[in-house]
Amino acid sequence: MLVNNLIDMIQILITYGVLFIILPAYVLYPVFKEKALSYRVFAYLLYSNLYISVLVFILGYSHLFYTPAVVIMLLLPLVYRTWTYRDNLQKAGITTYEMLRGYFGGHLYLKRIRQNIKRKYHKFYQRAIRGKVLEYLVFLALVLVVMNFYGYYKLHNNAYGVSDEEVHLYWIQALIGGDFFVSGMYPFGMHSVMTVLALISGLPAGRVVHVFSATILILTMATVYMLFRRFYTARVLIFASMLIWLLSGFGGINTYFRFQFTLPMEYGLFALFAVIYFMTEYIYQKERKTLLLFGTAICITFFSHFYLTMFVAFVCVAFGIANLVPIFKNKTFFPLVGTAIGSIIFSLVPFVVGLVLGYPFEQSIAWAIGVMNKDYSTPTEEGLPPEIAKVDFTNFKEVEKRFFDAMNSWGGLGRLEYTILLSLIGLSLLLCIIAIIVTRKNKSNTAFRFYLGMAIAWCFAAGLSDLTMLGYSALIEEKRVIEWVFIFGMTAFMTPFEIIYQMVCFILKKVKFIPIFLSIASVVVVIYIGYDYKYQKQERTCMQIQTEAAAKLCRELVDEYPKNSWTVVSPVNETSIVLNYGYHYELLDLADKLDHWSEDQLFTIPTKDVFFVIEKYPVMFLGVDVMDKNSLEGREKISRADLREPLGEYSEAEKSLIYQTQRSAIMARAYYWAKEYAKQYPHEMKVYYEDKETIIYHLEQNEYALNNLSIQY
């Protein structure tokens, strides 16, 4: 399992790198060849993601989403770029022809090729590798250490670790099967990417979704690093702050647990960082291509998750405040605002088209609006709890208490951590303002304004996470906002050191000992926070909503059995995995038929192989913590007493709810029926797999003389 999942992770990471960096580099390099490496990588990521998203919308709405159509559309930019290279290709063809005719020898021909390759490699080495090998190795080591924590569950398990993954996989499988927006319209950025990855890599969509979280985490780390590397001179500070953010226990589980899973908002974080990168670049460089990339980044956040775009608005305001003078001095205010508005309009077009074509919005969009409209200031019948009554802003002590309560409730910060973080943010704000005033005519002013923008953005994020505690409606769910609070809070551990370093260098012109001091100081900070106070991340919330045995079975069937030759009879959770490969029959429907048994009843499942997945210890409503070695404790084993519980009435849409409330009753019916059926038909029905938690029966039948599954047990 570990090796297979690791191979899948590497395969998807490589495929992603080829599709979203290497091939876009081939197409777009002439446009951005004079730009820095970080600029180009951001550009390649943004334009490739936008192209894939638009491609999926077009093919999905036109009902032409098939693998050949996707491949052709992916090849079009490459064909176009190759066509623009036609003069060079023509020269190469003439040279090859002349060599074959004997005008000059093959030795000279090969020598020219070697020289050309050597020249390009030398250019690449000078721009991207020279002096950075150690930096890349340190970053790689950091990635491996971080993946050991965040990727542990995905490497050692096959089952869903969070219920959202099941839903997202179902949408992707439906899209591959030609059913676009099967549950309604939703930001489909990540889904489009994973669908294309599945088609190109050849991996089943279930395995892509399972391991794509590793790509998301590495992408987030790389783009965070590129953004900070652009403005911070001390690389060791960046590594230290990333360690604090990702590995130290500075912050509760809400600040990091989502990075363990494949979730759309986390995927779009690279676009959030790109918005900051290109907005800052445009303010000072005022290039049209940079402005277009700024707008593209906003589009990608919109296609990833609406919440992310809402926060982007606050981030843009934060950096607008930090760069207020340069924005108006360089006349970039109206281009930035116009591009932002235009990007939102462009992003809305696919959804407007969907509404015209009759697609409704997915139900979670209504849930998000419900979160925003919830009024915490209106008394309930029981009376309004005082802690969420609207706060009196003239009472500073009460405001501070509410703010701490929010940081403690959502972010898991104790009073000490809270004080450290607020003190560092306050110090950053103060030092930024002083540095901007002192260096107002110096180039380094750009970096100081970036630091100020990050600190202001942190204040906005912290404020958004505190709205319900202040008695107001939440604009964005607090458990999501708190993640951004800690991402932007990274700068609090860098900015004071960085500003002191730059100010000393500005005053004394050249100070050799400062980088050494920064290295030592940052290491001390990491040790202080990571070990002295025992702040080390321990919790991994991985709540399995299906058994590991069920997920492993489905993976084996998808990989090893012929398509559409088998059926899995189990709860609804396995539907997403087997879609497009085999059939799924609801265990609830089986239980219902068994309850209505009669002597003349005929009940068959028309495939050669049928697998019955039955939980002896039913999975609990909110899932089972797989990290808990005693996960079976507290869960009752099914018994004949569960057979006496009548199944409630349900509609097709309510099946998942019945599993939540009557899972034991359903499993008991299936368990005792399967046991009796195997006794009556021992040659056809056998135990395929069994562990303490689950038993799986395999029925192998004659397709032309199907077994009647209706028996009295």
XYZ file of C-alpha atoms in Angstrom:
713
model
C 0.000 0.000 0.000
C 2.714 2.472 1.014
C 4.772 1.837 -2.110
C 1.749 1.957 -4.431
C 0.480 5.230 -2.970
C 3.969 6.734 -3.101
C 4.313 5.752 -6.777
C 0.904 7.314 -7.491
C 1.942 10.534 -5.724
C 5.146 10.779 -7.736
C 3.368 9.956 -11.005
C 0.723 12.644 -10.458
C 3.333 15.185 -9.353
C 5.390 14.561 -12.500
C 2.309 14.660 -14.745
C 1.231 17.923 -13.131
C 4.706 19.382 -13.609
C 4.722 18.445 -17.288
C 1.188 19.695 -18.035
C 1.261 22.883 -15.976
C 4.905 24.005 -16.048
C 7.048 22.314 -18.707
C 4.615 22.394 -21.654
C 3.431 25.960 -20.848
C 7.118 26.933 -20.655
C 7.599 25.636 -24.196
C 4.640 27.690 -25.389
C 5.114 30.869 -23.342
C 8.870 31.140 -22.782
C 9.436 33.682 -25.597
C 6.885 35.989 -23.950
C 8.482 35.859 -20.495
C 12.113 34.940 -21.236
C 13.493 38.155 -19.696
C 11.598 37.677 -16.450
C 12.768 36.081 -13.202
C 12.235 32.365 -12.676
C 9.518 32.908 -10.047
C 7.668 35.286 -12.403
C 7.749 32.714 -15.201
C 6.652 29.793 -13.021
C 3.693 31.778 -11.704
C 2.793 32.755 -15.275
C 2.967 29.158 -16.532
C 0.799 27.909 -13.660
C -1.830 30.598 -14.110
C -2.236 30.401 -17.873
C -2.231 26.588 -17.935
C -4.856 26.411 -15.177
C -7.004 29.006 -16.929
C -6.719 27.155 -20.234
C -7.702 23.829 -18.632
C -10.663 25.404 -16.796
C -12.011 27.097 -19.931
C -11.390 23.912 -21.918
C -13.451 21.835 -19.475
C -16.283 24.377 -19.467
C -16.451 24.384 -23.279
C -16.270 20.606 -23.696
C -18.593 19.994 -20.744
C -21.342 22.334 -21.912
C -21.087 21.059 -25.493
C -21.217 17.407 -24.285
C -17.939 16.661 -26.056
C -15.876 15.773 -23.006
C -14.054 12.695 -24.284
C -10.402 11.752 -23.968
C -9.575 12.331 -27.686
C -11.193 15.791 -27.579
C -9.240 16.705 -24.427
C -5.945 15.511 -25.936
C -6.553 17.458 -29.155
C -7.351 20.641 -27.249
C -4.240 20.197 -25.107
C -2.111 19.810 -28.227
C -3.421 22.960 -29.927
C -1.135 25.426 -28.055
C 1.843 23.144 -28.708
C 1.003 22.947 -32.408
C 0.644 26.723 -32.552
C 3.987 27.264 -30.819
C 5.681 24.743 -33.106
C 4.231 26.572 -36.102
C 5.772 29.828 -34.913
C 9.089 27.969 -34.757
C 8.729 26.895 -38.375
C 11.673 29.000 -39.604
C 14.014 27.336 -37.133
C 12.569 23.926 -37.985
C 13.019 24.665 -41.676
C 16.671 25.557 -41.114
C 17.171 22.378 -39.120
C 15.546 20.384 -41.916
C 17.786 21.978 -44.548
C 20.875 21.286 -42.453
C 19.837 17.650 -42.022
C 19.203 17.354 -45.762
C 22.616 18.839 -46.590
C 24.317 16.409 -44.226
C 22.537 13.477 -45.818
C 23.589 14.698 -49.278
C 27.196 14.786 -48.091
C 27.791 18.554 -48.098
C 29.366 18.149 -44.669
C 29.959 15.241 -42.328
C 27.820 13.885 -39.556
C 30.553 14.765 -37.066
C 30.102 18.483 -37.743
C 26.327 18.122 -37.610
C 26.433 16.436 -34.208
C 28.961 18.996 -33.001
C 26.529 21.807 -33.818
C 23.758 20.017 -31.906
C 26.011 19.540 -28.877
C 27.062 23.172 -28.958
C 23.445 24.322 -29.149
C 22.423 22.109 -26.220
C 25.460 23.225 -24.226
C 24.678 26.890 -24.896
C 21.062 26.531 -23.747
C 22.050 24.517 -20.694
C 24.642 27.119 -19.728
C 22.015 29.852 -20.021
C 19.563 27.841 -17.919
C 22.265 27.065 -15.366
C 23.203 30.727 -14.988
C 19.597 31.824 -14.465
C 18.076 28.989 -12.483
C 20.741 26.827 -10.825
C 23.973 28.698 -10.177
C 24.336 29.534 -6.507
C 20.977 27.924 -5.671
C 21.771 24.224 -5.376
C 21.952 24.317 -1.585
C 18.734 26.339 -1.476
C 16.933 23.756 -3.602
C 18.271 20.894 -1.474
C 17.110 22.573 1.730
C 13.668 23.159 0.210
C 13.510 19.511 -0.903
C 14.452 18.387 2.603
C 11.723 20.627 4.015
C 9.186 19.128 1.605
C 10.131 15.587 2.633
C 9.861 16.417 6.335
C 6.512 18.152 5.861
C 5.141 15.347 3.670
C 6.027 12.838 6.387
C 3.435 14.575 8.566
C 0.747 15.733 6.130
C 1.058 12.814 3.745
C 1.138 10.084 6.384
C -2.546 9.229 6.102
C -2.609 9.194 2.296
C 0.499 7.030 2.114
C -0.727 4.433 4.602
C -4.447 4.288 3.764
C -6.818 4.007 0.818
C -10.089 5.213 2.347
C -11.426 8.758 2.291
C -10.060 10.832 5.156
C -12.764 13.486 4.897
C -16.271 13.402 3.422
C -15.575 16.193 0.906
C -13.237 13.933 -1.076
C -16.069 11.494 -1.763
C -18.226 14.282 -3.194
C -15.448 15.807 -5.319
C -14.527 12.386 -6.692
C -18.140 11.764 -7.670
C -18.240 15.026 -9.659
C -14.962 14.159 -11.407
C -16.106 10.629 -12.262
C -19.383 12.001 -13.584
C -17.488 14.506 -15.756
C -15.283 11.733 -17.161
C -18.482 9.826 -17.920
C -19.863 12.843 -19.809
C -22.194 14.222 -17.117
C -21.123 17.819 -16.456
C -22.155 19.518 -13.182
C -23.972 16.358 -12.096
C -24.936 17.902 -8.737
C -25.188 21.494 -9.903
C -22.763 24.298 -10.716
C -19.709 24.670 -8.526
C -16.233 26.251 -8.944
C -14.647 23.486 -10.985
C -10.985 24.606 -11.135
C -9.453 21.775 -9.139
C -11.895 19.248 -10.586
C -10.931 20.238 -14.128
C -7.247 19.813 -13.303
C -7.692 16.392 -11.696
C -9.948 15.183 -14.498
C -7.292 16.021 -17.080
C -4.591 14.469 -14.875
C -6.598 11.239 -14.681
C -7.105 11.111 -18.444
C -3.469 11.883 -19.288
C -1.766 9.808 -16.569
C -4.021 6.798 -17.089
C -4.629 6.471 -13.344
C -8.197 5.923 -12.116
C -9.770 9.141 -10.849
C -10.135 7.662 -7.353
C -6.379 7.257 -7.027
C -5.751 10.741 -8.423
C -8.057 12.302 -5.847
C -6.503 10.215 -3.084
C -2.918 11.399 -3.687
C -3.449 14.850 -5.220
C -3.243 16.419 -1.757
C 0.542 15.895 -1.949
C 0.705 17.971 -5.137
C -1.439 20.673 -3.510
C 0.841 20.880 -0.479
C 4.051 20.991 -2.533
C 2.525 23.565 -4.890
C 1.492 25.716 -1.920
C 4.936 25.471 -0.315
C 6.733 26.255 -3.584
C 4.610 29.288 -4.426
C 4.791 30.628 -0.854
C 8.549 30.301 -1.047
C 8.737 32.006 -4.455
C 6.610 34.903 -3.187
C 8.682 35.411 -0.045
C 11.963 34.870 -1.887
C 11.043 37.771 -4.138
C 10.923 40.213 -1.204
C 12.903 38.684 1.676
C 16.690 38.568 1.380
C 17.372 36.049 4.173
C 16.428 32.624 2.859
C 16.939 30.984 6.218
C 14.184 33.180 7.659
C 11.754 31.893 5.046
C 12.583 28.266 5.824
C 12.304 28.927 9.559
C 8.877 30.575 9.228
C 7.612 27.741 7.009
C 8.723 25.247 9.659
C 6.803 27.192 12.300
C 3.718 27.328 10.084
C 3.706 23.725 8.889
C 5.356 21.660 11.602
C 5.349 23.458 14.938
C 2.282 23.266 17.135
C 1.883 27.029 17.009
C -1.837 26.934 16.303
C -4.638 24.411 16.591
C -5.784 21.736 14.199
C -8.101 24.053 12.234
C -5.049 25.941 10.971
C -3.540 23.016 9.081
C -5.668 19.835 8.920
C -7.148 20.657 5.489
C -3.695 20.312 3.900
C -3.899 16.546 4.496
C -6.695 16.210 1.946
C -7.649 17.052 -1.630
C -9.759 20.191 -1.286
C -10.439 22.930 -3.873
C -9.834 26.003 -1.711
C -6.362 24.788 -0.734
C -5.542 24.080 -4.368
C -6.304 27.690 -5.291
C -3.898 29.153 -2.718
C -1.121 29.421 -5.304
C -3.345 31.845 -7.236
C -3.835 33.939 -4.077
C -0.057 34.272 -3.782
C 0.123 35.095 -7.498
C -2.378 37.950 -6.998
C -0.032 39.496 -4.431
C 3.040 38.869 -6.581
C 1.699 40.431 -9.773
C -0.175 43.260 -8.088
C 3.065 44.384 -6.443
C 5.003 43.902 -9.683
C 2.529 45.954 -11.682
C 2.454 48.853 -9.238
C 6.174 49.411 -9.789
C 6.804 48.020 -13.296
C 3.491 48.904 -14.958
C 3.697 46.219 -17.657
C 0.619 45.060 -19.479
C 1.583 41.380 -19.333
C 1.900 41.666 -15.539
C -1.537 43.259 -15.316
C -3.009 40.386 -17.351
C -1.398 37.880 -15.001
C -2.885 39.734 -12.028
C -6.333 39.370 -13.606
C -5.706 35.728 -14.494
C -4.782 34.972 -10.894
C -8.106 36.414 -9.716
C -9.920 34.220 -12.256
C -8.167 31.116 -10.933
C -9.169 31.927 -7.346
C -12.769 32.261 -8.538
C -12.632 28.939 -10.386
C -11.077 27.301 -7.313
C -13.406 28.542 -4.584
C -15.660 31.586 -4.138
C -14.406 32.068 -0.571
C -10.876 32.482 -1.889
C -11.932 35.275 -4.237
C -13.727 37.041 -1.406
C -10.532 37.032 0.623
C -8.547 38.213 -2.415
C -10.617 41.418 -2.265
C -9.366 42.041 1.278
C -5.795 41.196 0.264
C -5.931 43.671 -2.630
C -7.215 46.372 -0.273
C -4.408 45.559 2.181
C -1.713 45.904 -0.460
C -3.476 48.946 -1.874
C -3.163 50.636 1.529
C 0.494 49.602 1.832
C 1.259 50.946 -1.654
C -1.144 53.889 -1.668
C 1.404 56.537 -2.698
C 3.076 54.478 -5.500
C -0.330 53.413 -6.847
C -1.467 56.977 -7.453
C 1.993 58.248 -8.324
C 2.397 55.581 -11.037
C -1.263 55.863 -12.112
C -1.976 52.164 -11.598
C -5.151 52.448 -9.500
C -7.707 52.386 -12.315
C -5.948 49.649 -14.352
C -5.818 47.414 -11.257
C -9.435 48.025 -10.276
C -10.635 47.667 -13.859
C -8.719 44.422 -14.347
C -10.056 43.002 -11.070
C -13.652 43.798 -12.038
C -13.103 42.468 -15.551
C -11.660 39.243 -14.162
C -14.709 38.678 -11.968
C -17.028 39.316 -14.916
C -15.009 36.899 -17.070
C -15.146 34.284 -14.293
C -18.924 34.655 -14.011
C -19.526 34.015 -17.719
C -19.357 30.168 -17.514
C -21.862 30.169 -14.643
C -24.204 32.538 -16.457
C -24.026 30.213 -19.469
C -24.800 27.313 -17.142
C -27.882 29.071 -15.769
C -29.066 29.758 -19.313
C -28.578 26.074 -20.159
C -30.623 25.076 -17.108
C -27.923 24.020 -14.638
C -28.763 24.909 -11.005
C -26.151 25.849 -8.417
C -24.811 23.058 -6.209
C -26.363 22.950 -2.731
C -23.145 23.905 -0.895
C -23.341 27.332 -2.552
C -26.627 27.849 -0.701
C -24.911 26.614 2.472
C -22.136 29.197 2.068
C -24.703 31.960 1.583
C -26.473 30.682 4.702
C -23.243 31.045 6.676
C -22.937 34.638 5.460
C -26.561 35.471 6.273
C -26.593 33.967 9.754
C -27.400 36.728 12.227
C -25.720 36.222 15.592
C -27.190 39.409 17.057
C -30.823 38.261 16.982
C -31.972 36.668 20.275
C -33.241 33.105 20.113
C -36.145 31.701 22.127
C -33.661 30.578 24.772
C -32.066 34.028 24.846
C -28.905 35.303 23.194
C -25.687 33.994 24.761
C -23.692 36.994 25.997
C -20.493 35.871 24.289
C -21.988 36.429 20.825
C -23.967 39.580 21.542
C -22.844 42.546 19.459
C -19.763 43.967 21.094
C -19.429 47.527 22.342
C -16.344 48.785 20.501
C -15.797 51.480 23.130
C -15.080 48.697 25.611
C -11.518 47.784 24.622
C -11.208 44.983 27.189
C -14.325 43.262 25.836
C -13.149 43.610 22.229
C -9.746 42.154 23.142
C -11.392 39.297 25.021
C -13.617 38.462 22.055
C -10.616 38.568 19.722
C -8.649 36.195 21.948
C -11.679 33.891 22.198
C -11.780 33.681 18.392
C -8.047 32.953 18.120
C -8.387 30.360 20.879
C -11.570 28.745 19.535
C -10.654 28.604 15.837
C -6.873 28.832 15.935
C -6.124 26.885 19.094
C -3.896 29.652 20.466
C -3.301 29.864 24.188
C -2.703 33.190 25.860
C 1.081 32.903 25.441
C 0.996 32.055 21.725
C -1.633 34.735 21.180
C 0.571 37.337 22.859
C 3.650 36.280 20.861
C 1.818 36.443 17.530
C 0.121 39.777 18.214
C 3.350 41.279 19.502
C 5.241 40.227 16.377
C 2.471 41.524 14.082
C 2.401 44.835 15.968
C 6.199 45.085 15.797
C 6.088 44.316 12.068
C 3.540 47.078 11.439
C 5.574 49.597 13.424
C 8.909 48.709 11.817
C 7.353 48.714 8.313
C 5.981 52.214 8.737
C 9.312 53.504 10.112
C 11.271 51.767 7.337
C 8.985 53.170 4.606
C 9.432 56.696 5.956
C 13.208 56.369 6.298
C 13.720 54.770 2.861
C 10.976 56.578 0.946
C 13.411 57.420 -1.872
C 15.180 54.058 -1.912
C 14.454 50.923 -3.962
C 14.176 48.719 -0.882
C 11.008 50.656 -0.131
C 9.156 48.134 -2.317
C 10.018 45.279 0.028
C 8.969 47.248 3.098
C 5.610 47.999 1.517
C 5.212 44.288 0.780
C 5.842 43.476 4.444
C 3.295 46.109 5.453
C 0.744 44.684 3.013
C 1.179 41.188 4.474
C 0.727 42.526 8.010
C -2.438 44.433 7.047
C -3.772 41.354 5.221
C -3.197 39.393 8.434
C -5.259 41.960 10.329
C -8.092 41.560 7.810
C -7.958 37.756 8.064
C -7.930 37.896 11.854
C -10.882 40.295 11.783
C -12.861 37.974 9.486
C -12.254 35.085 11.864
C -13.592 37.207 14.753
C -16.880 38.412 13.229
C -19.142 35.864 14.917
C -17.442 36.413 18.255
C -18.175 40.113 17.845
C -21.833 39.324 17.200
C -21.883 39.825 13.420
C -22.592 37.535 10.471
C -19.595 35.616 9.145
C -18.540 36.573 5.631
C -16.451 33.405 5.339
C -16.557 30.278 7.487
C -14.164 30.840 10.392
C -12.513 27.420 10.118
C -11.340 28.402 6.653
C -10.309 31.959 7.481
C -8.119 30.833 10.360
C -5.980 28.922 7.855
C -5.174 32.208 6.106
C -4.506 33.898 9.449
C -1.626 31.506 10.004
C -0.353 31.596 6.419
C -0.047 35.382 6.541
C 1.128 35.127 10.129
C 4.320 33.494 8.831
C 5.628 36.942 8.000
C 5.456 37.912 11.677
C 8.404 35.588 12.294
C 10.400 37.084 9.401
C 9.597 40.765 9.048
C 11.147 42.190 12.271
C 14.486 40.431 11.615
C 14.411 41.308 7.922
C 13.651 44.987 8.489
C 16.346 45.346 11.137
C 18.808 43.716 8.744
C 17.851 45.924 5.805
C 17.794 49.096 7.888
C 21.250 48.377 9.286
C 22.520 47.656 5.779
C 20.906 50.878 4.549
C 22.569 52.933 7.266
C 25.953 51.199 7.333
C 25.864 50.281 3.615
C 27.515 46.869 4.084
C 27.358 44.651 7.137
C 28.770 41.150 6.705
C 27.875 39.750 10.096
C 24.109 40.448 9.822
C 23.218 37.395 7.660
C 24.992 35.163 10.171
C 23.077 36.847 12.982
C 19.810 36.311 11.100
C 20.575 32.622 10.604
C 21.339 32.092 14.279
C 18.334 34.168 15.409
C 15.874 32.313 13.191
C 17.165 28.935 14.363
C 16.757 30.112 17.962
C 13.159 31.154 17.205
C 12.364 27.725 15.733
C 13.888 25.940 18.728
C 12.155 28.299 21.147
C 8.734 27.782 19.613
C 9.187 24.177 18.522
C 10.788 22.574 21.529
C 11.045 24.755 24.598
C 7.267 25.039 24.777
C 6.685 21.561 23.327
C 4.796 23.107 20.410
C 4.869 20.239 17.965
C 2.002 19.239 15.722
C 0.624 15.949 16.957
C -2.976 15.731 15.775
C -3.948 14.392 12.413
C -7.713 14.491 11.985
C -8.440 11.767 9.438
C -12.036 10.680 9.899
C -12.704 7.685 7.680
C -16.275 7.585 6.404
C -15.701 4.180 4.834
C -13.727 1.154 5.952
C -10.207 0.608 4.697
C -11.246 -2.847 3.470
C -13.980 -1.346 1.261
C -11.600 1.193 -0.302
C -8.953 -1.474 -0.897
C -11.500 -3.785 -2.523
C -12.682 -1.083 -4.915
C -9.109 -0.259 -5.882
C -8.380 -3.930 -6.625
C -11.534 -4.276 -8.714
C -10.802 -1.133 -10.727
C -7.205 -2.242 -11.381
C -7.617 -5.965 -11.953
C -11.165 -6.839 -13.086
C -12.645 -6.199 -16.551
C -14.811 -3.094 -16.833
C -18.500 -3.453 -16.020
C -18.153 -7.118 -15.104
C -18.657 -6.682 -11.367
C -20.891 -5.060 -8.774
C -20.080 -3.791 -5.297
C -22.960 -3.968 -2.815
C -22.125 -1.528 -0.030
C -23.092 1.823 1.491
C -23.212 4.876 -0.743
C -19.560 5.782 0.016
C -18.109 3.435 -2.604
C -20.234 4.794 -5.465
C -17.696 7.469 -6.441
C -14.790 5.021 -6.672
C -16.453 2.379 -8.855
C -18.234 4.793 -11.219
C -17.124 4.305 -14.862
C -15.462 0.968 -14.001
C -18.136 -1.261 -12.496
C -21.544 -1.125 -10.837
C -22.672 -0.196 -7.375
C -25.749 -1.472 -5.587
C -26.932 0.158 -2.381
C -26.729 -2.024 0.707
C -29.785 -0.119 1.921
C -31.768 -1.373 -1.085
C -30.654 -4.915 -0.316
C -31.818 -4.539 3.296
C -35.134 -3.117 2.105
C -35.726 -6.079 -0.217
C -34.877 -8.504 2.572
C -37.441 -6.799 4.805
C -40.091 -7.370 2.140
C -39.213 -10.998 1.465
C -41.786 -13.359 -0.014
C -41.562 -16.914 -1.341
C -42.117 -15.869 -4.950
C -39.737 -12.902 -4.810
C -37.006 -12.830 -7.486
C -33.998 -10.650 -6.694
C -30.897 -10.750 -8.918
C -27.820 -8.635 -9.673
C -26.813 -9.048 -13.342
C -22.995 -9.278 -13.228
C -20.701 -12.270 -12.980
C -18.943 -11.085 -9.809
C -20.775 -9.485 -6.888
C -19.000 -8.289 -3.739
C -20.887 -7.588 -0.516
C -19.111 -5.175 1.858
C -20.472 -5.492 5.400
C -19.248 -3.638 8.481
C -19.216 -5.729 11.651
C -18.454 -2.544 13.565
C -20.437 0.096 11.655
C -18.672 3.353 10.825
C -19.915 6.148 13.043
C -21.876 9.163 11.813
C -18.909 11.586 11.684
C -16.415 8.932 10.672
C -13.738 6.916 12.455
C -10.430 8.445 13.517
C -7.996 6.164 11.739
C -5.079 7.564 13.774
C -6.683 6.151 16.907
C -5.247 2.670 17.459
C -8.296 1.830 19.577
C -10.792 3.018 16.985
C -13.046 -0.018 17.528
C -13.589 1.009 21.143
C -16.816 2.880 21.580
C -18.326 1.248 18.485
C -20.914 -1.460 19.014
C -20.709 -4.686 17.070
C -23.828 -5.586 15.112
C -26.096 -8.211 16.632
C -29.452 -9.866 16.004
C -31.006 -7.219 18.222
C -30.336 -4.721 15.407
C -32.625 -6.736 13.136
C -35.609 -5.676 15.225
C -35.066 -2.003 14.405
C -37.404 -1.144 11.509
C -35.955 0.813 8.599
C -37.469 4.237 8.124
C -39.049 5.560 4.967
C -36.616 7.323 2.641
C -36.401 8.908 -0.779
C -33.537 8.434 -3.228
C -31.942 11.671 -2.028
C -32.193 10.626 1.631
C -30.208 7.375 1.417
C -27.027 8.871 2.871
C -29.018 10.181 5.846
C -30.432 6.706 6.578
C -26.869 5.363 6.705
C -26.084 7.978 9.341
C -28.984 7.062 11.608
C -29.617 3.355 10.952
C -26.290 1.974 9.784
C -26.244 -0.827 12.388
C -29.727 -2.030 11.385
C -28.735 -2.101 7.704
C -25.447 -3.897 8.367
C -27.109 -6.483 10.617
C -29.584 -7.448 7.884
C -26.799 -7.781 5.322
C -24.512 -9.698 7.703
C -26.955 -12.389 8.753
C -28.380 -12.705 5.242
C -24.895 -13.173 3.730
C -23.960 -15.706 6.396
C -27.065 -17.780 5.637
C -26.692 -17.415 1.864
C -23.075 -18.622 2.013
C -24.259 -21.634 4.019
C -26.906 -22.511 1.413
C -24.678 -21.809 -1.627
C -21.107 -22.517 -0.454
C -19.680 -22.942 -3.960
C -20.918 -19.590 -5.267
C -20.755 -17.410 -2.138
C -17.457 -17.261 -0.227
C -15.683 -14.934 2.179
C -13.346 -12.798 0.060
C -11.756 -10.840 2.929
C -12.287 -10.406 6.653
C -10.753 -8.374 9.456
C -11.969 -7.193 12.859
C -14.000 -4.386 11.330
C -15.274 -5.657 7.980
C -16.241 -8.828 6.146
C -16.493 -9.022 2.347
C -18.341 -11.831 0.546
C -17.747 -12.696 -3.100
C -20.583 -14.171 -5.162
C -19.424 -15.674 -8.457
C -22.409 -16.579 -10.606
C -23.340 -17.677 -14.088
C -24.331 -14.564 -16.019
C -26.874 -16.568 -18.007
C -28.418 -18.202 -14.933
C -28.284 -15.587 -12.215
C -28.618 -16.507 -8.572
C -31.799 -15.518 -6.797
C -30.599 -13.557 -3.758
C -33.982 -13.639 -2.078
C -33.840 -16.070 0.846
C -35.264 -16.122 4.343
C -32.573 -15.731 6.982
